[in-house]
PDB file of C-alpha atoms in Angstrom:
ATOM      1  CA  MET R   1      44.966  94.379 -25.373  1.00 36.00           C
ATOM      2  CA  ASN R   2      48.428  92.908 -25.853  1.00 36.00           C
ATOM      3  CA  VAL R   3      49.593  92.016 -22.346  1.00 31.00           C
ATOM      4  CA  GLY R   4      53.265  92.365 -23.219  1.00 34.00           C
ATOM      5  CA  ARG R   5      52.783  95.938 -24.354  1.00 35.00           C
ATOM      6  CA  LEU R   6      50.714  96.760 -21.300  1.00 33.00           C
ATOM      7  CA  LEU R   7      53.205  95.330 -18.832  1.00 33.00           C
ATOM      8  CA  PHE R   8      55.999  97.269 -20.480  1.00 35.00           C
ATOM      9  CA  LEU R   9      54.162 100.473 -19.573  1.00 38.00           C
ATOM     10  CA  THR R  10      53.265  99.611 -15.985  1.00 33.00           C
ATOM     11  CA  CYS R  11      54.808 101.170 -12.869  1.00 35.00           C
ATOM     12  CA  LEU R  12      55.724 104.849 -13.165  1.00 35.00           C
ATOM     13  CA  CYS R  13      55.723 104.932 -16.879  1.00 38.00           C
ATOM     14  CA  ALA R  14      57.857 106.036 -19.664  1.00 39.00           C
ATOM     15  CA  HIS R  15      59.781 108.070 -22.148  1.00 43.00           C
ATOM     16  CA  ILE R  16      60.482 106.894 -25.672  1.00 39.00           C
ATOM     17  CA  SER R  17      61.322 108.601 -28.962  1.00 40.00           C
ATOM     18  CA  HIS R  18      59.384 108.082 -32.191  1.00 38.00           C
ATOM     19  CA  ALA R  19      61.134 105.324 -34.058  1.00 41.00           C
ATOM     20  CA  GLN R  20      60.959 103.004 -37.005  1.00 43.00           C
ATOM     21  CA  ILE R  21      62.144  99.850 -35.237  1.00 45.00           C
ATOM     22  CA  SER R  22      64.609  97.653 -37.120  1.00 50.00           C
ATOM     23  CA  SER R  23      63.726  94.033 -37.838  1.00 73.00           C
ATOM     24  CA  THR R  24      66.025  92.569 -35.177  1.00 84.00           C
ATOM     25  CA  PRO R  25      66.715  95.330 -32.646  1.00 92.00           C
ATOM     26  CA  VAL R  26      69.100  94.877 -29.745  1.00 97.00           C
ATOM     27  CA  VAL R  27      68.196  96.544 -26.456  1.00 97.00           C
ATOM     28  CA  GLY R  28      70.750  97.567 -23.856  1.00 98.00           C
ATOM     29  CA  ILE R  29      69.438  97.062 -20.313  1.00 98.00           C
ATOM     30  CA  LEU R  30      71.180  99.021 -17.567  1.00 98.00           C
ATOM     31  CA  THR R  31      71.936  96.907 -14.512  1.00 96.00           C
ATOM     32  CA  LEU R  32      71.480  98.058 -10.911  1.00 94.00           C
ATOM     33  CA  HIS R  33      73.578  97.845  -7.755  1.00 91.00           C
ATOM     34  CA  THR R  34      72.868  94.771  -5.676  1.00 87.00           C
ATOM     35  CA  SER R  35      71.988  95.458  -2.051  1.00 75.00           C
ATOM     36  CA  ALA R  36      74.915  94.566   0.235  1.00 67.00           C
ATOM     37  CA  LYS R  37      72.897  91.914   2.042  1.00 63.00           C
ATOM     38  CA  PHE R  38      72.279  90.060  -1.254  1.00 60.00           C
ATOM     39  CA  GLU R  39      75.651  90.629  -2.931  1.00 56.00           C
ATOM     40  CA  TYR R  40      77.028  87.153  -2.201  1.00 57.00           C
ATOM     41  CA  PRO R  41      76.640  84.860  -4.098  1.00 60.00           C
ATOM     42  CA  THR R  42      74.533  86.796  -6.623  1.00 61.00           C
ATOM     43  CA  GLY R  43      77.162  89.403  -7.452  1.00 75.00           C
ATOM     44  CA  SER R  44      77.312  93.185  -7.176  1.00 87.00           C
ATOM     45  CA  THR R  45      74.936  94.084 -10.017  1.00 90.00           C
ATOM     46  CA  TYR R  46      71.705  92.638 -11.415  1.00 91.00           C
ATOM     47  CA  VAL R  47      68.722  92.994 -13.754  1.00 93.00           C
ATOM     48  CA  TYR R  48      65.209  91.929 -12.752  1.00 92.00           C
ATOM     49  CA  ALA R  49      64.440  88.830 -14.849  1.00 93.00           C
ATOM     50  CA  SER R  50      61.086  90.209 -16.008  1.00 95.00           C
ATOM     51  CA  TYR R  51      62.710  92.902 -18.176  1.00 96.00           C
ATOM     52  CA  PRO R  52      64.801  90.581 -20.395  1.00 96.00           C
ATOM     53  CA  LYS R  53      61.774  88.289 -20.577  1.00 96.00           C
ATOM     54  CA  TRP R  54      59.574  91.066 -21.987  1.00 94.00           C
ATOM     55  CA  VAL R  55      62.287  92.084 -24.455  1.00 95.00           C
ATOM     56  CA  GLU R  56      62.683  88.502 -25.666  1.00 95.00           C
ATOM     57  CA  GLU R  57      58.918  87.974 -25.889  1.00 94.00           C
ATOM     58  CA  SER R  58      58.840  91.021 -28.171  1.00 91.00           C
ATOM     59  CA  GLU R  59      61.285  89.198 -30.486  1.00 93.00           C
ATOM     60  CA  MET R  60      64.194  91.452 -29.624  1.00 95.00           C
ATOM     61  CA  ARG R  61      67.632  90.663 -28.249  1.00 96.00           C
ATOM     62  CA  TRP R  62      69.324  92.364 -25.307  1.00 97.00           C
ATOM     63  CA  ILE R  63      72.723  92.909 -23.729  1.00 97.00           C
ATOM     64  CA  PRO R  64      73.499  94.151 -20.208  1.00 97.00           C
ATOM     65  CA  ILE R  65      75.083  97.549 -19.665  1.00 97.00           C
ATOM     66  CA  SER R  66      76.646  97.259 -16.226  1.00 96.00           C
ATOM     67  CA  VAL R  67      76.427 100.159 -13.829  1.00 95.00           C
ATOM     68  CA  PHE R  68      80.071  99.320 -13.080  1.00 94.00           C
ATOM     69  CA  ASP R  69      81.222  99.446 -16.720  1.00 96.00           C
ATOM     70  CA  THR R  70      83.839 102.061 -17.535  1.00 96.00           C
ATOM     71  CA  THR R  71      82.933 105.051 -19.686  1.00 97.00           C
ATOM     72  CA  ASP R  72      84.781 103.509 -22.637  1.00 98.00           C
ATOM     73  CA  VAL R  73      83.023 100.151 -22.271  1.00 98.00           C
ATOM     74  CA  ILE R  74      79.624 101.820 -22.077  1.00 98.00           C
ATOM     75  CA  ALA R  75      80.432 103.937 -25.145  1.00 98.00           C
ATOM     76  CA  ASP R  76      81.298 100.781 -27.058  1.00 98.00           C
ATOM     77  CA  LYS R  77      78.146  98.945 -25.961  1.00 98.00           C
ATOM     78  CA  LEU R  78      75.962 101.889 -26.964  1.00 98.00           C
ATOM     79  CA  THR R  79      77.248 101.589 -30.533  1.00 96.00           C
ATOM     80  CA  ARG R  80      76.062  97.965 -30.573  1.00 96.00           C
ATOM     81  CA  VAL R  81      72.461  98.490 -29.439  1.00 97.00           C
ATOM     82  CA  ASP R  82      69.407 100.117 -31.021  1.00 96.00           C
ATOM     83  CA  GLY R  83      68.119 101.643 -27.785  1.00 97.00           C
ATOM     84  CA  VAL R  84      68.299 101.398 -24.011  1.00 98.00           C
ATOM     85  CA  LEU R  85      65.877 100.301 -21.284  1.00 98.00           C
ATOM     86  CA  LEU R  86      66.255 101.912 -17.852  1.00 98.00           C
ATOM     87  CA  THR R  87      64.453  99.612 -15.444  1.00 96.00           C
ATOM     88  CA  GLY R  88      62.780  99.982 -12.106  1.00 93.00           C
ATOM     89  CA  GLY R  89      64.684  99.346  -8.916  1.00 91.00           C
ATOM     90  CA  ASN R  90      66.276 101.220  -6.050  1.00 89.00           C
ATOM     91  CA  GLU R  91      69.083 103.647  -6.807  1.00 93.00           C
ATOM     92  CA  VAL R  92      70.218 107.035  -5.528  1.00 93.00           C
ATOM     93  CA  LEU R  93      70.872 109.903  -7.924  1.00 96.00           C
ATOM     94  CA  GLY R  94      73.032 112.189  -5.822  1.00 96.00           C
ATOM     95  CA  THR R  95      73.199 115.884  -6.689  1.00 96.00           C
ATOM     96  CA  ARG R  96      74.301 118.018  -9.636  1.00 96.00           C
ATOM     97  CA  ASP R  97      77.702 118.528  -7.981  1.00 96.00           C
ATOM     98  CA  MET R  98      78.001 114.941  -6.699  1.00 97.00           C
ATOM     99  CA  PRO R  99      76.044 112.577  -8.964  1.00 96.00           C
ATOM    100  CA  SER R 100      75.913 108.895  -8.073  1.00 96.00           C
ATOM    101  CA  THR R 101      77.577 106.206 -10.188  1.00 96.00           C
ATOM    102  CA  TYR R 102      74.147 105.231 -11.513  1.00 97.00           C
ATOM    103  CA  ALA R 103      73.343 108.853 -12.404  1.00 97.00           C
ATOM    104  CA  ARG R 104      76.626 109.275 -14.288  1.00 97.00           C
ATOM    105  CA  VAL R 105      75.894 106.197 -16.404  1.00 98.00           C
ATOM    106  CA  VAL R 106      72.330 107.313 -17.158  1.00 98.00           C
ATOM    107  CA  LYS R 107      73.629 110.738 -18.175  1.00 98.00           C
ATOM    108  CA  GLN R 108      76.141 109.133 -20.542  1.00 98.00           C
ATOM    109  CA  ILE R 109      73.312 107.152 -22.127  1.00 98.00           C
ATOM    110  CA  LEU R 110      71.129 110.247 -22.489  1.00 97.00           C
ATOM    111  CA  ASP R 111      74.013 112.278 -23.945  1.00 97.00           C
ATOM    112  CA  PHE R 112      74.623 109.501 -26.474  1.00 98.00           C
ATOM    113  CA  ALA R 113      70.945 109.445 -27.434  1.00 96.00           C
ATOM    114  CA  ARG R 114      70.945 113.226 -27.837  1.00 95.00           C
ATOM    115  CA  ALA R 115      74.010 113.082 -30.078  1.00 96.00           C
ATOM    116  CA  LYS R 116      72.366 110.394 -32.206  1.00 96.00           C
ATOM    117  CA  HIS R 117      69.267 112.564 -32.540  1.00 93.00           C
ATOM    118  CA  ASP R 118      71.396 115.551 -33.564  1.00 93.00           C
ATOM    119  CA  ALA R 119      72.853 113.307 -36.266  1.00 94.00           C
ATOM    120  CA  GLU R 120      69.274 112.445 -37.322  1.00 92.00           C
ATOM    121  CA  THR R 121      69.581 108.855 -36.132  1.00 93.00           C
ATOM    122  CA  VAL R 122      66.899 107.224 -34.015  1.00 90.00           C
ATOM    123  CA  PHE R 123      68.028 105.967 -30.599  1.00 95.00           C
ATOM    124  CA  PRO R 124      65.081 105.445 -28.220  1.00 95.00           C
ATOM    125  CA  VAL R 125      65.520 105.390 -24.456  1.00 97.00           C
ATOM    126  CA  PHE R 126      62.678 103.990 -22.349  1.00 96.00           C
ATOM    127  CA  GLY R 127      62.530 104.482 -18.598  1.00 96.00           C
ATOM    128  CA  THR R 128      60.147 102.845 -16.157  1.00 94.00           C
ATOM    129  CA  CYS R 129      59.878 103.326 -12.387  1.00 92.00           C
ATOM    130  CA  MET R 130      63.359 104.312 -11.156  1.00 94.00           C
ATOM    131  CA  GLY R 131      64.535 104.695 -14.746  1.00 96.00           C
ATOM    132  CA  PHE R 132      61.658 107.069 -15.488  1.00 96.00           C
ATOM    133  CA  GLN R 133      62.511 109.208 -12.468  1.00 96.00           C
ATOM    134  CA  ALA R 134      66.243 109.236 -13.200  1.00 97.00           C
ATOM    135  CA  MET R 135      65.700 110.347 -16.788  1.00 97.00           C
ATOM    136  CA  LEU R 136      63.677 113.407 -15.875  1.00 97.00           C
ATOM    137  CA  VAL R 137      65.979 114.472 -13.034  1.00 98.00           C
ATOM    138  CA  LEU R 138      69.061 114.168 -15.240  1.00 97.00           C
ATOM    139  CA  LEU R 139      67.481 115.613 -18.379  1.00 97.00           C
ATOM    140  CA  SER R 140      66.597 118.686 -16.317  1.00 97.00           C
ATOM    141  CA  ASP R 141      70.111 118.752 -14.778  1.00 97.00           C
ATOM    142  CA  TYR R 142      68.589 118.249 -11.315  1.00 97.00           C
ATOM    143  CA  GLU R 143      66.182 121.188 -11.717  1.00 97.00           C
ATOM    144  CA  LEU R 144      63.339 118.722 -11.127  1.00 97.00           C
ATOM    145  CA  HIS R 145      63.369 116.755  -7.902  1.00 96.00           C
ATOM    146  CA  LEU R 146      61.408 113.868  -6.417  1.00 95.00           C
ATOM    147  CA  GLU R 147      58.744 114.729  -3.874  1.00 95.00           C
ATOM    148  CA  THR R 148      57.158 112.520  -1.217  1.00 92.00           C
ATOM    149  CA  VAL R 149      53.826 111.181  -2.504  1.00 89.00           C
ATOM    150  CA  HIS R 150      53.240 107.866  -0.647  1.00 81.00           C
ATOM    151  CA  ASN R 151      51.827 106.041  -3.658  1.00 82.00           C
ATOM    152  CA  ILE R 152      52.364 102.503  -2.368  1.00 85.00           C
ATOM    153  CA  ASN R 153      50.764  99.330  -3.776  1.00 87.00           C
ATOM    154  CA  HIS R 154      48.179 101.262  -5.757  1.00 84.00           C
ATOM    155  CA  ASN R 155      46.513 100.720  -9.143  1.00 89.00           C
ATOM    156  CA  GLU R 156      45.048 103.601 -11.094  1.00 89.00           C
ATOM    157  CA  GLY R 157      43.835 104.617 -14.527  1.00 88.00           C
ATOM    158  CA  LEU R 158      45.707 107.159 -16.601  1.00 92.00           C
ATOM    159  CA  SER R 159      44.560 110.732 -17.116  1.00 94.00           C
ATOM    160  CA  LEU R 160      45.772 111.693 -20.597  1.00 93.00           C
ATOM    161  CA  THR R 161      46.624 115.174 -21.834  1.00 93.00           C
ATOM    162  CA  PRO R 162      45.803 116.454 -25.347  1.00 89.00           C
ATOM    163  CA  ASP R 163      49.475 115.879 -26.244  1.00 86.00           C
ATOM    164  CA  ALA R 164      48.931 112.141 -25.790  1.00 88.00           C
ATOM    165  CA  LEU R 165      47.268 111.984 -29.206  1.00 81.00           C
ATOM    166  CA  HIS R 166      50.549 113.053 -30.801  1.00 82.00           C
ATOM    167  CA  SER R 167      52.856 110.940 -28.642  1.00 88.00           C
ATOM    168  CA  PHE R 168      54.412 107.480 -28.874  1.00 87.00           C
ATOM    169  CA  LEU R 169      51.141 106.003 -27.563  1.00 86.00           C
ATOM    170  CA  SER R 170      49.670 106.381 -31.042  1.00 84.00           C
ATOM    171  CA  LEU R 171      52.427 104.128 -32.405  1.00 85.00           C
ATOM    172  CA  PHE R 172      51.611 101.198 -30.147  1.00 85.00           C
ATOM    173  CA  PHE R 173      47.964 101.473 -29.077  1.00 88.00           C
ATOM    174  CA  ASN R 174      44.737 101.802 -31.023  1.00 89.00           C
ATOM    175  CA  ASP R 175      41.866 104.025 -29.848  1.00 87.00           C
ATOM    176  CA  ASN R 176      40.172 101.238 -27.884  1.00 91.00           C
ATOM    177  CA  GLU R 177      43.388 100.386 -26.075  1.00 90.00           C
ATOM    178  CA  VAL R 178      44.069 104.018 -25.226  1.00 87.00           C
ATOM    179  CA  GLY R 179      40.542 104.162 -23.836  1.00 88.00           C
ATOM    180  CA  ALA R 180      41.328 101.169 -21.629  1.00 89.00           C
ATOM    181  CA  LEU R 181      44.432 102.902 -20.284  1.00 87.00           C
ATOM    182  CA  LYS R 182      42.172 105.696 -19.083  1.00 88.00           C
ATOM    183  CA  ALA R 183      39.134 103.743 -17.933  1.00 90.00           C
ATOM    184  CA  GLN R 184      40.723 100.735 -16.256  1.00 91.00           C
ATOM    185  CA  LYS R 185      43.114 100.671 -13.313  1.00 89.00           C
ATOM    186  CA  LEU R 186      45.947  99.138 -15.307  1.00 85.00           C
ATOM    187  CA  PHE R 187      48.863 101.147 -13.927  1.00 85.00           C
ATOM    188  CA  TYR R 188      50.561  99.867 -10.800  1.00 86.00           C
ATOM    189  CA  PHE R 189      52.502 102.210  -8.519  1.00 87.00           C
ATOM    190  CA  HIS R 190      54.773 101.387  -5.616  1.00 86.00           C
ATOM    191  CA  HIS R 191      56.674 104.579  -4.868  1.00 84.00           C
ATOM    192  CA  ASN R 192      57.290 106.832  -1.898  1.00 88.00           C
ATOM    193  CA  ASP R 193      58.193 109.663  -4.245  1.00 92.00           C
ATOM    194  CA  GLY R 194      57.368 111.168  -7.619  1.00 94.00           C
ATOM    195  CA  PHE R 195      56.943 114.391  -9.588  1.00 97.00           C
ATOM    196  CA  THR R 196      53.824 116.311  -8.627  1.00 96.00           C
ATOM    197  CA  MET R 197      52.008 118.017 -11.462  1.00 97.00           C
ATOM    198  CA  LYS R 198      52.324 121.281  -9.550  1.00 96.00           C
ATOM    199  CA  GLN R 199      56.112 121.053  -9.892  1.00 97.00           C
ATOM    200  CA  ILE R 200      55.832 119.962 -13.518  1.00 97.00           C
ATOM    201  CA  SER R 201      53.489 122.831 -14.428  1.00 96.00           C
ATOM    202  CA  HIS R 202      55.895 125.410 -12.959  1.00 97.00           C
ATOM    203  CA  SER R 203      59.037 124.070 -14.641  1.00 97.00           C
ATOM    204  CA  ASP R 204      60.551 126.099 -17.472  1.00 96.00           C
ATOM    205  CA  TYR R 205      62.537 123.040 -18.522  1.00 96.00           C
ATOM    206  CA  VAL R 206      59.394 120.954 -18.897  1.00 97.00           C
ATOM    207  CA  ALA R 207      57.597 123.697 -20.825  1.00 96.00           C
ATOM    208  CA  LYS R 208      60.435 123.894 -23.357  1.00 96.00           C
ATOM    209  CA  ASN R 209      61.494 120.267 -23.651  1.00 96.00           C
ATOM    210  CA  ILE R 210      58.956 117.754 -22.332  1.00 96.00           C
ATOM    211  CA  ARG R 211      55.637 116.542 -23.714  1.00 94.00           C
ATOM    212  CA  VAL R 212      53.477 115.651 -20.720  1.00 96.00           C
ATOM    213  CA  ILE R 213      51.352 112.671 -21.757  1.00 95.00           C
ATOM    214  CA  GLY R 214      49.594 111.445 -18.635  1.00 95.00           C
ATOM    215  CA  SER R 215      49.167 111.692 -14.879  1.00 95.00           C
ATOM    216  CA  VAL R 216      47.501 109.769 -12.071  1.00 93.00           C
ATOM    217  CA  ARG R 217      46.157 110.581  -8.631  1.00 91.00           C
ATOM    218  CA  THR R 218      47.470 108.956  -5.471  1.00 89.00           C
ATOM    219  CA  PRO R 219      45.196 107.672  -2.671  1.00 87.00           C
ATOM    220  CA  LYS R 220      45.806 111.042  -0.981  1.00 87.00           C
ATOM    221  CA  ASN R 221      44.647 112.842  -4.155  1.00 89.00           C
ATOM    222  CA  ASP R 222      48.066 114.152  -5.183  1.00 90.00           C
ATOM    223  CA  GLU R 223      48.316 114.396  -8.968  1.00 94.00           C
ATOM    224  CA  ILE R 224      51.650 113.025 -10.177  1.00 95.00           C
ATOM    225  CA  LEU R 225      53.348 112.669 -13.540  1.00 96.00           C
ATOM    226  CA  ALA R 226      52.963 109.185 -15.020  1.00 94.00           C
ATOM    227  CA  VAL R 227      54.063 109.394 -18.683  1.00 94.00           C
ATOM    228  CA  PHE R 228      56.256 111.857 -20.560  1.00 95.00           C
ATOM    229  CA  GLN R 229      58.122 112.080 -23.826  1.00 94.00           C
ATOM    230  CA  HIS R 230      60.969 114.354 -24.822  1.00 92.00           C
ATOM    231  CA  LYS R 231      59.889 116.736 -27.564  1.00 87.00           C
ATOM    232  CA  VAL R 232      62.893 116.045 -29.830  1.00 72.00           C
TER     233      VAL R 232
END
């Protein structure tokens, strides 16, 4: 199995749209707030070095989209990239009435992607870990919420749904590789929270808009969402 592809799907996995990738795509990577105790001399925003490394190893280029960029600057950057990566990290999302700065930027990215889709133009957005969680909360307009699951420092195999056969997995993995995703403990989790499958199964938003691709079980036997894809 291609290690680069596997690593790109680790942590609390992903959402991506079907796409015919251009020959030299440019990926926008959203930066995160730096913790106050690390702000000097590193600055107030950062990207984990592993994410640009994986993008570059996949023969793509990337540019940062700062969480502190203005709405106009972000709008301009989005016109210059072929898709966006929302990374893992530690951010707050706020509420529907009082979204955080990070949440407002993610929503702008998602709204841009939706507008591109409506214009029949591909614009994939991939979220992992914190990015994965933020996407689903904001796509559902805060209908879905994170629940305490205590899934810390844990590896697990993926339990795939029938929809997985018709998802983005089929674009990047052959049958043997998909089998390995299920049989081997290749997915690493380090989260105190997540979306339980009980919540997912009772959500009208999910039923109408989300293709549930895979789930995992925590050490306490809670089943949580691991991979999803928007149906559009």
